[in-house]
Coordinates of C-alpha atoms and ligand atoms in Angstrom, one line a residue:
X171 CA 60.5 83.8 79.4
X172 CA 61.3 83.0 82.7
X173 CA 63.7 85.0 84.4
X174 CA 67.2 84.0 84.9
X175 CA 69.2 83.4 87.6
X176 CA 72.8 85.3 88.0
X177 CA 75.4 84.1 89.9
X178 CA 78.8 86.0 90.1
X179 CA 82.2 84.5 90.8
X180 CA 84.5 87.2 91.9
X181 CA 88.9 86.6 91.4
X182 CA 90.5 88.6 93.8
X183 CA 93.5 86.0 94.9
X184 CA 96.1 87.9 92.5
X185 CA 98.3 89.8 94.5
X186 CA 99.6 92.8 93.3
X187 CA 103.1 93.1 93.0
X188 CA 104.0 96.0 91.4
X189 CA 101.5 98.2 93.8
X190 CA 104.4 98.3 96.3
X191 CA 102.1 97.8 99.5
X192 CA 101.0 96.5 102.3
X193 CA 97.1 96.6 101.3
X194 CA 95.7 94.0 98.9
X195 CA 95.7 95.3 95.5
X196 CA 92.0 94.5 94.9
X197 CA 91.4 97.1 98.3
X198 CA 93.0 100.0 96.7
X199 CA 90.4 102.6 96.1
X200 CA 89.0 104.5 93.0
X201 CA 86.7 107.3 93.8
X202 CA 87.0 106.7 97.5
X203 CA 85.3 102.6 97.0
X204 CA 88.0 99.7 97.1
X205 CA 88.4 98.7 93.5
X206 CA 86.7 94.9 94.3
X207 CA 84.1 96.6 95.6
X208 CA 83.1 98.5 92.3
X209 CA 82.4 95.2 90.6
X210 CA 80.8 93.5 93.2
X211 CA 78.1 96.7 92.9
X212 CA 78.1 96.5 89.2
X213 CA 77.4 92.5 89.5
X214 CA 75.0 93.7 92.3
X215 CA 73.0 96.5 89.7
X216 CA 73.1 93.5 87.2
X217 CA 70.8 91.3 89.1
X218 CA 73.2 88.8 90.3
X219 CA 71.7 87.2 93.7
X220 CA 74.9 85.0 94.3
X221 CA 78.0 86.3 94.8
X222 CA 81.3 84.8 95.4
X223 CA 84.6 85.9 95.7
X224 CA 87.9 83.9 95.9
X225 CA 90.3 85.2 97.7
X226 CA 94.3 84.6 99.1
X227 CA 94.7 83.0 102.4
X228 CA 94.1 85.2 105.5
X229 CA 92.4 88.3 103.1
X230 CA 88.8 88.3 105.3
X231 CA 89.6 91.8 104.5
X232 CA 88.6 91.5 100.9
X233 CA 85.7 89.3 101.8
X234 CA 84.3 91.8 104.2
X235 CA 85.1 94.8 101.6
X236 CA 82.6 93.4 99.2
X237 CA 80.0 92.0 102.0
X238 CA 79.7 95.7 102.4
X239 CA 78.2 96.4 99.6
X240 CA 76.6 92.7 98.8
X241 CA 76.0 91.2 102.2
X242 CA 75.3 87.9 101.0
X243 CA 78.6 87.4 99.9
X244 CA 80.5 84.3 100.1
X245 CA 84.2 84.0 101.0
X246 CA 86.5 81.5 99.0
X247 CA 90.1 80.5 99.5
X248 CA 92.3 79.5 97.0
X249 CA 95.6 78.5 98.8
X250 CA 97.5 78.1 95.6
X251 CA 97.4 80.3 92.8
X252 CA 97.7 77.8 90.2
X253 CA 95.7 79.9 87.3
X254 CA 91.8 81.7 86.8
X255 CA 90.6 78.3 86.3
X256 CA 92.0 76.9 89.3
X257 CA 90.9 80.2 91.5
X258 CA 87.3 79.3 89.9
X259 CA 87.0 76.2 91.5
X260 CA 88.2 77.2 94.6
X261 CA 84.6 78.5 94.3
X262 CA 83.3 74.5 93.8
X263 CA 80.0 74.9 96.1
X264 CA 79.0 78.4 94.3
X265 CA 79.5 76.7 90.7
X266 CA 77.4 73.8 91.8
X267 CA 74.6 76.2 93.8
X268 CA 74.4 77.8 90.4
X269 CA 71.3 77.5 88.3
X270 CA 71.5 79.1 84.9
X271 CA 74.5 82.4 84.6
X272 CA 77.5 82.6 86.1
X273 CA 79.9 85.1 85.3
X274 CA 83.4 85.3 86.3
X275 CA 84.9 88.5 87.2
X276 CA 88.0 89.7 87.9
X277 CA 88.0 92.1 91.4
X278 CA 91.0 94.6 89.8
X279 CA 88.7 95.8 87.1
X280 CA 87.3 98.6 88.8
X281 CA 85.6 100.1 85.7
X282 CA 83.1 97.2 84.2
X283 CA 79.8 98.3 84.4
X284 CA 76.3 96.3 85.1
X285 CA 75.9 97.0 81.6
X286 CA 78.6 94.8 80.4
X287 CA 77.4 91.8 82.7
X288 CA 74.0 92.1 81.3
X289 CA 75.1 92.1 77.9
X290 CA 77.0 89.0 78.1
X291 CA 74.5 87.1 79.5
X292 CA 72.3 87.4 76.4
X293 CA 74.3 84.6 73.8
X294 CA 73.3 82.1 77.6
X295 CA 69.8 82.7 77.1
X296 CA 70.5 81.9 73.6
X297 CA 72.1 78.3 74.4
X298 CA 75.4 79.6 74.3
X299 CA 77.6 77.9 76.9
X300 CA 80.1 80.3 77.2
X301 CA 80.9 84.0 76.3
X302 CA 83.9 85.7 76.0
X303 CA 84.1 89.8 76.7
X304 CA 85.9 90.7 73.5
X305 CA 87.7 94.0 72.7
X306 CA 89.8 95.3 69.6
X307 CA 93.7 96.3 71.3
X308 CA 95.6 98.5 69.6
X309 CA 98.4 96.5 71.2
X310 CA 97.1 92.9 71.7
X311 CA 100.1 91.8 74.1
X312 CA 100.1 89.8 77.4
X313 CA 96.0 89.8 76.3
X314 CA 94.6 86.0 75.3
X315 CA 93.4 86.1 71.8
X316 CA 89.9 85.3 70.6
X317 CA 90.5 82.4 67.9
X318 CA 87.8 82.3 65.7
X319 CA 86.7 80.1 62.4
X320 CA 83.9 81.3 60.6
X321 CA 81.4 83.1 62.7
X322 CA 82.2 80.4 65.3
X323 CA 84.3 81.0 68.4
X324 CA 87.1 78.0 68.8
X325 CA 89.4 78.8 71.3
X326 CA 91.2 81.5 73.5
X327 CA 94.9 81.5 72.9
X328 CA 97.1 83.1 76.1
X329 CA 99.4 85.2 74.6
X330 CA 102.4 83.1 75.9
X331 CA 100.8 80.1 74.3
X332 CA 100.6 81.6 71.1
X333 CA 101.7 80.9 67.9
X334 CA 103.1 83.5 65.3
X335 CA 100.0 83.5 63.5
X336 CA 97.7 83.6 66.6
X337 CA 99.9 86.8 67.6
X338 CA 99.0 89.0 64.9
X339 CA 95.3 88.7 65.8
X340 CA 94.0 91.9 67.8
X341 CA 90.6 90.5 68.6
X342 CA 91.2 90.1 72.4
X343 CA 89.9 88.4 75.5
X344 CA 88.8 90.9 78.0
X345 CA 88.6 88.5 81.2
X346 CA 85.5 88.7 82.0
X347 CA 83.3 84.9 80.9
X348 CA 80.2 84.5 81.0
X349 CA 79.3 80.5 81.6
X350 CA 75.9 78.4 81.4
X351 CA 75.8 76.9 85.3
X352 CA 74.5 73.6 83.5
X353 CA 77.8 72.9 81.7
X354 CA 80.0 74.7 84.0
X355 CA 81.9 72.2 86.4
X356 CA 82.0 69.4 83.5
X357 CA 84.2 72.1 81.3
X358 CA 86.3 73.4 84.3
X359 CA 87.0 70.0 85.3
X360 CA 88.2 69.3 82.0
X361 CA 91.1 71.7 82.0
X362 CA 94.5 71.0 82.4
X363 CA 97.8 72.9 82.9
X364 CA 100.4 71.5 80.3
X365 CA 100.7 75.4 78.9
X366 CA 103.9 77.7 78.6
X367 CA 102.9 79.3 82.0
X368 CA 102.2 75.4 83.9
X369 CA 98.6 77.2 84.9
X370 CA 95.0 75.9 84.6
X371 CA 93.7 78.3 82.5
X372 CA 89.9 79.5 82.5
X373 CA 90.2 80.5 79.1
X374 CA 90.6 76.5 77.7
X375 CA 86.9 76.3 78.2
X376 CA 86.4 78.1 75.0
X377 CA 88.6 75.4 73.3
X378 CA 87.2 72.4 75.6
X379 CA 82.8 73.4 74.7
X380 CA 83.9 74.1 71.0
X381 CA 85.4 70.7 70.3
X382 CA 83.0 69.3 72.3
X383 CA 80.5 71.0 70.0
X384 CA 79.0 73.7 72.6
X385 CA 78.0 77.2 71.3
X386 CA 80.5 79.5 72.4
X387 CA 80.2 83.4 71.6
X388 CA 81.9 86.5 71.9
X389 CA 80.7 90.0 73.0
X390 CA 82.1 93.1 72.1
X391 CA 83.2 95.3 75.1
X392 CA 84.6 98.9 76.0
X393 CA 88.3 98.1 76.3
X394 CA 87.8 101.1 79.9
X395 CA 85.8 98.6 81.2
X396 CA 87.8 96.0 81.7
X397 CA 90.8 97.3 82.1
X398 CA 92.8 95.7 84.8
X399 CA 94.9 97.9 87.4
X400 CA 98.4 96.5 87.8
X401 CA 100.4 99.3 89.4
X402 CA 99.9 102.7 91.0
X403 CA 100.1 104.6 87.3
X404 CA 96.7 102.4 86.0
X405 CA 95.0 103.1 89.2
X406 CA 95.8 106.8 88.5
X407 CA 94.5 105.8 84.7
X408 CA 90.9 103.9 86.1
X409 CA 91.0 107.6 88.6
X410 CA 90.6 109.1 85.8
X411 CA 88.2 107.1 83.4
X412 CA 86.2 107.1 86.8
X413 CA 85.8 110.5 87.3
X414 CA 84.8 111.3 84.1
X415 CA 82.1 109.1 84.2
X416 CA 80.8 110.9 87.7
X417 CA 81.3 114.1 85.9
X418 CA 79.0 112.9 83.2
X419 CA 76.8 111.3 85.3
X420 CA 76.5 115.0 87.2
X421 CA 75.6 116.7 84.4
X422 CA 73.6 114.5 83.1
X423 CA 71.1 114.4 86.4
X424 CA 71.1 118.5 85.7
X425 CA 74.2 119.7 87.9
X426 CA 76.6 122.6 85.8
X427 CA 79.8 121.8 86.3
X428 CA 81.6 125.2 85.1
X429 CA 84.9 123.3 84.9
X430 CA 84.2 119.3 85.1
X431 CA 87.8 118.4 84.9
X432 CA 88.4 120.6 87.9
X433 CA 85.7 118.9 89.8
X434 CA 86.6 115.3 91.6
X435 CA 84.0 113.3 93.0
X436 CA 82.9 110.1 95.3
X437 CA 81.5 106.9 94.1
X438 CA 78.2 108.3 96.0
X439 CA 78.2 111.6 95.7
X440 CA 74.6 112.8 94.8
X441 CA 74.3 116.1 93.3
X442 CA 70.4 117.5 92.3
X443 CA 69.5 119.3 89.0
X444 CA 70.3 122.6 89.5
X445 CA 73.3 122.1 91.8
X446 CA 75.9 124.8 90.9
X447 CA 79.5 123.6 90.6
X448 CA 82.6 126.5 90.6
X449 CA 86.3 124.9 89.5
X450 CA 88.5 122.9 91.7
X451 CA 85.8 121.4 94.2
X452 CA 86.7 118.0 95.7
X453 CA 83.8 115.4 97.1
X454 CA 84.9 112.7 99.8
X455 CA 82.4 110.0 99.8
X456 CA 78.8 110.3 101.3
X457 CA 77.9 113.8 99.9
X458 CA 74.7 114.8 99.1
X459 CA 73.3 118.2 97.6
X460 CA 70.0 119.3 96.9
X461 CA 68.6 121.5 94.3
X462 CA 69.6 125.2 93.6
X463 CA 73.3 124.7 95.9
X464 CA 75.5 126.2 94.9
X465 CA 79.5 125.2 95.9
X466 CA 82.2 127.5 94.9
X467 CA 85.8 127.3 94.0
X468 CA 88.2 125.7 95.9
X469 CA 85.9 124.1 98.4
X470 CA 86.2 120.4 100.1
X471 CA 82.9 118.6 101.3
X472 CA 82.7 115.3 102.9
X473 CA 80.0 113.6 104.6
X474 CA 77.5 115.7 104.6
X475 CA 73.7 116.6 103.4
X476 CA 73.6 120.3 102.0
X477 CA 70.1 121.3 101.6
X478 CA 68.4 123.4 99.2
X479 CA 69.6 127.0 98.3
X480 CA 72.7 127.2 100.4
X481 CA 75.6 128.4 99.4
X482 CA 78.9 126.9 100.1
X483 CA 82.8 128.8 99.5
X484 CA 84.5 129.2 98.0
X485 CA 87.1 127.9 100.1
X486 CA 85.3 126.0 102.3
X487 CA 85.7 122.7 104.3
X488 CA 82.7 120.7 105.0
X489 CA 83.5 117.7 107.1
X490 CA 81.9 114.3 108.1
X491 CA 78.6 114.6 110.0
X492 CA 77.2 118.0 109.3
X493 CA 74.4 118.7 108.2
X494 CA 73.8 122.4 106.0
X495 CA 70.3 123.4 106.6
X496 CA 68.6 125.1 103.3
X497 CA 69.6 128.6 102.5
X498 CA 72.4 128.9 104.8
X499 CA 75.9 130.5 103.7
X500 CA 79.3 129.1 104.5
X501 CA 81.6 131.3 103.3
X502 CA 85.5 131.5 102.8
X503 CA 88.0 129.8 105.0
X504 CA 84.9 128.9 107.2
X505 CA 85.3 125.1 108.9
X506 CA 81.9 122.7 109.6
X507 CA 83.0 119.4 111.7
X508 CA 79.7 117.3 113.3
X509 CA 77.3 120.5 113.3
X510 CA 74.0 120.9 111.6
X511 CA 73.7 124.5 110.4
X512 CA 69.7 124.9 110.8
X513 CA 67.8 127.2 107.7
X514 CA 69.3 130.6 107.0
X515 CA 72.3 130.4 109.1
X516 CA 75.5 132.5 108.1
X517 CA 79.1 131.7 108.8
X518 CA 80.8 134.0 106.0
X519 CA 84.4 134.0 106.9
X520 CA 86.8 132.5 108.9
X521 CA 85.5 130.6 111.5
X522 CA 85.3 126.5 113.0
X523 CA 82.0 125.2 113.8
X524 CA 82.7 121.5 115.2
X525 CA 80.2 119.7 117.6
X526 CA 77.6 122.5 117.2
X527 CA 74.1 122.9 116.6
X528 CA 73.3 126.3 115.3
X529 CA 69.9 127.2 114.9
X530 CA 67.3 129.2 112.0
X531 CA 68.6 132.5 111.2
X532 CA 71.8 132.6 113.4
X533 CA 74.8 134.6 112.6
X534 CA 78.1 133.5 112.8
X535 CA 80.5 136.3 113.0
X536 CA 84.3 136.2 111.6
X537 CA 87.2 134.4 113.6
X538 CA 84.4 132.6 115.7
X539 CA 85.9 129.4 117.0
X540 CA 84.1 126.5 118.9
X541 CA 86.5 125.0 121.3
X542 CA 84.8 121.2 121.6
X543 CA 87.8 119.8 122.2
X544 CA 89.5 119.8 125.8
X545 CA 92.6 117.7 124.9
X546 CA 90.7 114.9 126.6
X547 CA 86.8 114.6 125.7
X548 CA 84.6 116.3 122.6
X549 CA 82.4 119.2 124.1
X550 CA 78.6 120.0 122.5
X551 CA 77.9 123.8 121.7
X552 CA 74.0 124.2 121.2
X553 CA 73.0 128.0 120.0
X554 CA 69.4 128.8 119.3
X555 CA 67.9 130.8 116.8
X556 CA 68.3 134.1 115.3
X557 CA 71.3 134.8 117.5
X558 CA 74.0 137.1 116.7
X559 CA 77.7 136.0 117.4
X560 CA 80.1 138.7 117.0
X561 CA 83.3 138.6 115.5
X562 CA 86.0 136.6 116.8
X563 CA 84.1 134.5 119.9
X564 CA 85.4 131.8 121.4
X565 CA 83.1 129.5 122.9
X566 CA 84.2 126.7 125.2
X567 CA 82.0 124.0 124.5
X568 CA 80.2 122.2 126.6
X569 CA 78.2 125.5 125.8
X570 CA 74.1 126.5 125.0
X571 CA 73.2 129.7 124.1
X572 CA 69.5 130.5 124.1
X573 CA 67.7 132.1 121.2
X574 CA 67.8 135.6 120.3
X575 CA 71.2 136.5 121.7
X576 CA 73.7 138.5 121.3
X577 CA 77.6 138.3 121.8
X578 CA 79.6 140.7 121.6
X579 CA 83.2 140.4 119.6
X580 CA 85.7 139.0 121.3
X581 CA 83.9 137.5 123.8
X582 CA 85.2 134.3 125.5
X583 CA 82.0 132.5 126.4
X584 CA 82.6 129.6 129.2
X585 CA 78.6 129.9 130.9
X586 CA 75.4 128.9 129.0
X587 CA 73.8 132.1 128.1
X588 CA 69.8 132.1 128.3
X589 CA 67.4 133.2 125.8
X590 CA 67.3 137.2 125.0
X591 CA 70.5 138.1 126.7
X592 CA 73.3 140.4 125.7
X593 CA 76.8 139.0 126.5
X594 CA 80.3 140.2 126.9
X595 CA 82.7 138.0 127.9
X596 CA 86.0 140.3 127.5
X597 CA 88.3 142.6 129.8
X598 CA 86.6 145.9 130.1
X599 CA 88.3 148.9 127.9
X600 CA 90.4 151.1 129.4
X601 CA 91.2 154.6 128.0
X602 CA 93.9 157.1 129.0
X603 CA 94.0 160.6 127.2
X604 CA 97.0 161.8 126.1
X605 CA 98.5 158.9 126.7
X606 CA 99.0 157.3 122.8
X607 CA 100.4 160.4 121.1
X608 CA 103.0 161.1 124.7
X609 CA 104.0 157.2 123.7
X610 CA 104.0 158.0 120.0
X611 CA 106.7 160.7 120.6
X612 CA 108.9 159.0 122.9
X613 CA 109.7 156.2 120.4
X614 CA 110.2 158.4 117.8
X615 CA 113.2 160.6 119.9
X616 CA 114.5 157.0 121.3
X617 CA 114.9 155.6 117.4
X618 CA 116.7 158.8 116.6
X619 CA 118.6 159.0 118.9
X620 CA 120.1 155.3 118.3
X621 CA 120.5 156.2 114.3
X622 CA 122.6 159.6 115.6
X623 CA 124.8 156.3 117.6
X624 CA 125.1 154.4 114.1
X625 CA 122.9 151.3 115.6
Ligands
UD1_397 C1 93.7 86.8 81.8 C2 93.2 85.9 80.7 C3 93.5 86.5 79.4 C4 92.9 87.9 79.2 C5 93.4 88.8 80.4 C6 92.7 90.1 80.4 C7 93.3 83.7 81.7 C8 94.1 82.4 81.6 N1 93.8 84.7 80.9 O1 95.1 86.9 81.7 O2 93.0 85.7 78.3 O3 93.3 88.5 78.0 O4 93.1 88.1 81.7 O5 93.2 91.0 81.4 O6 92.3 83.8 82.3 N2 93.7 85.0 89.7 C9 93.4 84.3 90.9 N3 94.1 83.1 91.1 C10 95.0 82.6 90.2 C11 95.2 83.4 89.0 C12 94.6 84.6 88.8 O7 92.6 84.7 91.7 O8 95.5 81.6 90.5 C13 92.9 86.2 89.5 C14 93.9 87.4 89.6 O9 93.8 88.0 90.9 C15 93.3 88.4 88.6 C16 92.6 87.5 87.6 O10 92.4 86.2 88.2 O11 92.3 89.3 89.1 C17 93.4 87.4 86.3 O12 94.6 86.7 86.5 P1 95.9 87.2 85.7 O13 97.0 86.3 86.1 O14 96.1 88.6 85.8 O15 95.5 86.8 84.2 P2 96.1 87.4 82.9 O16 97.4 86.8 82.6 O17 96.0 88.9 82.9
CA398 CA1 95.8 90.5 84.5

């Protein structure tokens, strides 16, 4: 069988209103990825190589969301939002550029899969014109319902269309349609707008292709994956189907999770077989970890590549930009910003690396702080290898410290120090005898003598 050709036709010119904001609703994010941009991926992983998305006037930002991820992308306008059917056809030139699937998607249903596209193009290869994405509610309101006689799907009644009769059926229209290009246009064209809401409705195809005696079918879907976001609560609600999916996913590639529900990730994050997870570790997006990590409790990476056999936290920040070399040890309240951390480095507590290259085998001492930033301008600090930075260092960046060096603790260190050298940038100690415990005394007869005064 020749393969098929997929075309996608992405609704985003809903606006939101109950999201309360100033960002489009289909731009709000789950696991760190705008929600229009999940199913543009998931119609990207299902093979589409057309996709189009309709938008509301002026939203480029939408259009450039999903161009991210599919750069091909075309950008439609649909100035009026007179119904589905009406956005779909805002989308004329794709429909027509079409050669055998198009499926029409909705871009605030964050959680469909490339699964769920693939499965309803099957009945199209079949002959079927169009395909419904059917579920079973446990509370079928405000949801279209899948009208069926016999084995035969006849129409798809809008809830506010329907009769008492069609009410009481639960088999429900998920949104998503799935359309043979050749009959496309001729059944969109077709539908009118005399309906209880005045809209055109994309759902009258079903009715319009069965009495015209067109195959139309219906495929069974996972209610989570089509689920629409509405408000700031059912964005919390696809958060959470989301995440559990990436925990899954984890686990699944080999990662322990001690406590998944603890454990929040990115769309991207990419964790190895044998990554070890603790509780309460949070991912921003572009993570990834190689085999035999391990990241414990309470620690925050973003942006970052942490190579094999480090050890991370707990209670760690890794920011955008760093790179962990393999083996290396970040330890508690320890802060990596910009800086590649080369094999076998240790920074074990309390310290802020930003703007640094720090090379094999270094040590980082406690309360060691990189000053990069002059209130003005961002300031490199380069130290080789095998170095040993004493506790609490500052070191005003822009800085290089050769290999094989030691600082003393407490140093401030403004000069580049070369290779070999011993360094102590602090006020020399001074030591009087005598002169603590003479001190010592004093206080002691002064606080008597003000308790003797009642102060
Ligand atoms: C739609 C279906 C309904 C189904 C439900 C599932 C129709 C007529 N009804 O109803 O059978 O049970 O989804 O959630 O299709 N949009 C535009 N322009 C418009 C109108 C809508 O771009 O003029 C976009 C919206 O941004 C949204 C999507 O189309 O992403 C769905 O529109 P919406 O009005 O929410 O349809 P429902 O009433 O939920
Ligand atoms: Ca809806």
């Amino acid at each position: 069988m020749p393969a098929r050709n997929l075309s996608i036709i992405l609704l985003a010119a809903g606006e939101g209103t109950r999201m309360k904001s100033m960002r489009p609703k289909v731009l709000h994010e789950v696991a760190h990825r705008p929600m229009v941009v999940h199913v543009a991926a998931a119609a990207h992983e299902a093979g589409s190589d057309a996709l189009a998305i309709v938008v509301g006037p002026g939203r480029e930002d939408v259009v450039a969301a999903v161009r991210a991820v599919v750069p091909g992308a075309t950008g439609f306008t649909q100035y009026d939002r007179l119904g589905t059917a009406h956005a779909v056809l805002a989308a004329r030139a794709a429909i027509a550029a079409a050669s055998d699937d198009i499926i029409i998607a909705f871009g605030d249903t964050p959680l469909v899969t490339a699964d769920t596209f693939r499965r309803l193009r099957t009945p199209l290869a079949a002959g079927a014109v169009a395909v419904v994405a059917a579920f079973e509610a446990a509370n079928p309101t405000g949801y279209g319902r899948v009208l069926r006689e016999g084995d035969r799907v006849v129409a798809v009644r809008e809830d506010k269309d329907a009769n008492p009769q069609e009410k009481r059926v639960t088999l429900c229209n998920g949104g998503l349609m799935a359309l043979a290009a050749s009959q496309a246009l001729p059944l969109l064209d077709a539908i009118g707008n005399a309906n209880a809401k005045g809209e055109y409705y994309l759902t009258d195809v079903v009715e319009i292709a069965a009495q015209r005696g067109l195959r139309v079918a219906a495929v069974t879907v996972d209610e989570a994956d089509i689920m629409g976001v509405n408000s700031r609560a059912q964005l919390a609600d696809a958060e959470a189907v989301m995440q559990r999916r990436l925990r899954s996913a984890a686990m699944e590639e080999g990662a322990t999770l001690v406590a998944p529900e603890t454990v929040f990730f990115a769309h991207d994050t990419r964790l190895s077989a044998d990554t070890w997870v603790g509780p309460h570790v949070v991912f921003g997006p572009g993570v990834s970890i190689e085999t035999g990590v391990e990241i414990h409790a309470f620690s925050h990476l973003a942006g970052c590549t942490v190579a094999r056999g480090a050890r991370i936290g707990p209670f760690a920040r890794i920011r955008p930009k760093s790179r962990i070399g393999a083996d290396v040890h970040v330890g508690n309240f320890v802060e990596v910003n910009r800086t590649a951390l080369q094999t076998k480095v240790e920074a074990n507590h309390l310290a802020y690396l930003g703007d640094a290259t720090i090379g094999e085998g270094t040590n980082v001492g406690a309360g060691t702080i990189t000053c990069n930033f002059d209130g003005a301008d961002k300031h490199p600090t380069v130290i080789g290898k095998h170095v040993f930075v004493g506790s609490n260092v500052t070191l005003v960046a822009p800085l290089k410290i050769g290999d094989e060096v030691l600082i003393a603790a407490g140093s401030t260190v403004t000069a580049d120090v070369p290779d070999s050298a011993m360094v102590f940038g602090r006020a020399q100690q001074v030591v009087k005898p005598e002169r603590g415990k003479a001190r010592i005394r004093d206080n002691r007869i002064k606080r008597a003598a003000r308790k003797a005064k009642g102060g």
